[in-house]
């Protein structure tokens, strides 16, 4: 009986894999044709969202590398003067000087080491706002962060960050989704 169940599960698994590949290929084909559609008057239509240049991914990766090494000047070089940094908790920083002060103090005085792993990047160009607050170039990212705090503990969690870029390819808006409870639990205890 056990061998029959195992055989059935293997066949079911193989069927699911094949079906997923078939459906995935159909979706890619559909996506490719959707970007080249034309309107009734013969003009080309622009999709509401499309993939963007990989240079935005490189900016994101270099930014995390600078944060890891503690090179805050290189990290801040990616930001526009009018940048805004938002967290899902409702907190925010407005302006490059405020972002610099907050992160430089945190990286130099509080974070002993920080690493980023298992990163995923998706650069997109938003042509129609819809549910998105701002048109233009966005970099969506997901990564696992491990931070060791001076005099405290270690925290590991997945973070999602979205970056918006201005016309000069500088970051002018960041939205970051973090679990603040995990960070607070790892911070040094104050007396």
Short mmCIF file of C-alpha atoms in Angstrom, two decimals:
data_model
loop_
_atom_site.label_atom_id
_atom_site.label_comp_id
_atom_site.label_asym_id
_atom_site.label_seq_id
_atom_site.Cartn_x
_atom_site.Cartn_y
_atom_site.Cartn_z
CA UNK A 1 0.00 0.00 0.00
CA UNK A 2 2.84 2.39 0.88
CA UNK A 3 4.55 1.84 -2.51
CA UNK A 4 1.29 2.53 -4.37
CA UNK A 5 0.79 5.81 -2.49
CA UNK A 6 4.38 6.82 -3.18
CA UNK A 7 4.01 5.97 -6.86
CA UNK A 8 0.75 7.94 -7.03
CA UNK A 9 2.38 10.96 -5.32
CA UNK A 10 5.33 10.86 -7.73
CA UNK A 11 3.00 10.81 -10.73
CA UNK A 12 0.87 13.60 -9.25
CA UNK A 13 3.97 15.69 -8.56
CA UNK A 14 5.23 15.15 -12.13
CA UNK A 15 1.81 16.14 -13.51
CA UNK A 16 1.76 19.35 -11.40
CA UNK A 17 5.28 20.29 -12.56
CA UNK A 18 4.38 19.73 -16.22
CA UNK A 19 1.14 21.68 -15.88
CA UNK A 20 2.96 24.56 -14.17
CA UNK A 21 5.52 24.74 -16.97
CA UNK A 22 2.81 24.67 -19.62
CA UNK A 23 0.79 27.41 -17.92
CA UNK A 24 3.93 29.48 -17.25
CA UNK A 25 4.95 29.33 -20.92
CA UNK A 26 1.44 30.36 -21.99
CA UNK A 27 1.57 33.37 -19.63
CA UNK A 28 4.96 34.48 -21.00
CA UNK A 29 3.63 34.26 -24.54
CA UNK A 30 0.56 36.27 -23.55
CA UNK A 31 2.71 38.90 -21.81
CA UNK A 32 4.91 39.26 -24.90
CA UNK A 33 1.96 39.95 -27.18
CA UNK A 34 0.30 42.33 -24.73
CA UNK A 35 3.16 44.85 -24.97
CA UNK A 36 2.93 45.13 -28.76
CA UNK A 37 -0.80 45.76 -29.17
CA UNK A 38 -2.15 48.55 -31.29
CA UNK A 39 -5.24 50.65 -30.84
CA UNK A 40 -8.13 50.90 -33.31
CA UNK A 41 -6.53 53.92 -35.01
CA UNK A 42 -3.31 51.97 -35.63
CA UNK A 43 -1.13 53.61 -32.98
CA UNK A 44 0.84 51.48 -30.54
CA UNK A 45 -0.58 51.26 -27.05
CA UNK A 46 1.64 51.53 -23.98
CA UNK A 47 1.15 48.93 -21.24
CA UNK A 48 0.30 50.28 -17.77
CA UNK A 49 3.42 48.58 -16.33
CA UNK A 50 6.48 47.12 -18.02
CA UNK A 51 9.89 45.77 -17.08
CA UNK A 52 12.56 48.45 -16.65
CA UNK A 53 16.30 48.57 -17.27
CA UNK A 54 18.44 46.28 -15.10
CA UNK A 55 20.54 49.32 -14.10
CA UNK A 56 18.00 49.94 -11.31
CA UNK A 57 18.71 46.47 -9.91
CA UNK A 58 22.42 47.29 -9.93
CA UNK A 59 21.75 50.52 -8.01
CA UNK A 60 19.81 48.52 -5.42
CA UNK A 61 22.50 45.85 -5.08
CA UNK A 62 25.28 48.45 -4.74
CA UNK A 63 23.22 50.26 -2.12
CA UNK A 64 22.92 47.13 0.02
CA UNK A 65 26.64 46.47 -0.46
CA UNK A 66 27.45 49.97 0.80
CA UNK A 67 25.21 49.48 3.85
CA UNK A 68 26.89 46.13 4.59
CA UNK A 69 30.39 47.62 4.44
CA UNK A 70 29.35 50.72 6.39
CA UNK A 71 30.18 53.07 3.50
CA UNK A 72 27.39 55.53 4.25
CA UNK A 73 28.67 58.11 1.76
CA UNK A 74 28.28 55.59 -1.08
CA UNK A 75 24.89 54.54 0.28
CA UNK A 76 23.64 58.14 0.44
CA UNK A 77 24.96 58.96 -3.05
CA UNK A 78 21.93 57.11 -4.46
CA UNK A 79 19.42 59.53 -2.88
CA UNK A 80 17.89 62.73 -4.26
CA UNK A 81 17.90 65.84 -2.07
CA UNK A 82 14.09 65.72 -1.71
CA UNK A 83 13.91 61.97 -0.94
CA UNK A 84 11.28 60.54 1.42
CA UNK A 85 11.66 57.30 3.39
CA UNK A 86 8.50 55.60 4.69
CA UNK A 87 8.03 52.55 6.92
CA UNK A 88 4.90 50.43 7.23
CA UNK A 89 4.66 51.49 10.89
CA UNK A 90 3.77 55.04 9.77
CA UNK A 91 7.16 56.56 10.57
CA UNK A 92 8.93 58.57 7.90
CA UNK A 93 11.98 60.66 7.10
CA UNK A 94 11.82 63.63 4.72
CA UNK A 95 14.85 65.01 2.91
CA UNK A 96 18.30 63.60 2.23
CA UNK A 97 19.84 65.16 5.39
CA UNK A 98 17.24 63.47 7.63
CA UNK A 99 17.69 60.10 5.91
CA UNK A 100 21.48 60.44 6.14
CA UNK A 101 21.44 61.39 9.84
CA UNK A 102 19.12 58.54 10.81
CA UNK A 103 20.87 55.75 8.87
CA UNK A 104 24.44 56.97 9.49
CA UNK A 105 23.81 57.12 13.25
CA UNK A 106 22.15 53.70 13.19
CA UNK A 107 24.88 52.05 11.10
CA UNK A 108 27.81 53.60 13.01
CA UNK A 109 26.49 53.56 16.59
CA UNK A 110 23.92 50.76 16.78
CA UNK A 111 24.44 48.14 14.07
CA UNK A 112 27.62 46.09 14.48
CA UNK A 113 27.12 44.04 11.31
CA UNK A 114 24.38 43.79 8.70
CA UNK A 115 24.08 41.35 5.83
CA UNK A 116 21.56 40.84 3.06
CA UNK A 117 20.86 37.45 1.49
CA UNK A 118 18.44 35.71 -0.86
CA UNK A 119 17.70 39.01 -2.59
CA UNK A 120 15.05 39.32 -5.31
CA UNK A 121 14.83 42.38 -7.58
CA UNK A 122 12.15 43.57 -9.97
CA UNK A 123 12.73 46.86 -11.86
CA UNK A 124 9.52 48.18 -13.42
CA UNK A 125 8.30 51.26 -15.25
CA UNK A 126 4.82 52.43 -14.28
CA UNK A 127 3.16 54.21 -17.23
CA UNK A 128 -0.30 54.62 -15.64
CA UNK A 129 -0.61 55.33 -11.94
CA UNK A 130 -3.75 53.38 -11.14
CA UNK A 131 -3.13 52.01 -7.63
CA UNK A 132 0.53 53.10 -7.70
CA UNK A 133 1.17 56.52 -6.08
CA UNK A 134 3.72 57.75 -8.63
CA UNK A 135 4.46 56.95 -12.28
CA UNK A 136 7.99 56.29 -13.43
CA UNK A 137 10.72 53.86 -12.51
CA UNK A 138 10.42 51.62 -9.47
CA UNK A 139 12.66 48.92 -8.06
CA UNK A 140 10.84 46.30 -5.99
CA UNK A 141 13.04 44.21 -3.74
CA UNK A 142 12.78 41.43 -1.21
CA UNK A 143 15.72 40.24 0.87
CA UNK A 144 16.62 38.52 4.10
CA UNK A 145 18.39 40.82 6.56
CA UNK A 146 20.55 39.72 9.48
CA UNK A 147 21.66 42.50 11.79
CA UNK A 148 23.82 42.17 14.89
CA UNK A 149 23.40 45.09 17.27
CA UNK A 150 26.17 46.50 19.47
CA UNK A 151 25.47 45.40 23.04
CA UNK A 152 22.34 43.60 21.93
CA UNK A 153 21.20 40.57 20.02
CA UNK A 154 20.84 39.46 16.45
CA UNK A 155 17.77 39.84 14.27
CA UNK A 156 16.94 38.05 11.01
CA UNK A 157 13.85 38.82 8.96
CA UNK A 158 12.57 39.26 5.42
CA UNK A 159 12.14 42.88 4.32
CA UNK A 160 10.33 44.25 1.28
CA UNK A 161 11.48 47.61 -0.03
CA UNK A 162 10.24 49.62 -3.01
CA UNK A 163 12.39 52.41 -4.42
CA UNK A 164 11.15 55.14 -6.78
CA UNK A 165 13.65 56.95 -9.01
CA UNK A 166 13.53 60.55 -10.24
CA UNK A 167 14.53 61.70 -13.75
CA UNK A 168 18.22 61.66 -12.69
CA UNK A 169 18.01 58.02 -11.52
CA UNK A 170 18.27 59.09 -7.88
CA UNK A 171 16.03 57.53 -5.23
CA UNK A 172 13.32 60.01 -4.27
CA UNK A 173 10.96 57.67 -2.41
CA UNK A 174 11.44 54.49 -0.36
CA UNK A 175 8.67 52.36 1.13
CA UNK A 176 9.99 49.70 3.49
CA UNK A 177 8.00 46.92 5.12
CA UNK A 178 9.69 45.53 8.25
CA UNK A 179 8.77 43.79 11.48
CA UNK A 180 9.74 46.43 14.04
CA UNK A 181 9.06 44.02 16.93
CA UNK A 182 11.92 41.78 15.77
CA UNK A 183 14.26 44.79 15.63
CA UNK A 184 13.21 46.11 19.04
CA UNK A 185 13.70 42.65 20.61
CA UNK A 186 17.31 42.55 19.33
CA UNK A 187 18.27 46.09 20.39
CA UNK A 188 20.35 46.60 23.55
CA UNK A 189 18.21 46.88 26.65
CA UNK A 190 18.04 50.42 28.06
CA UNK A 191 17.95 50.99 31.79
#
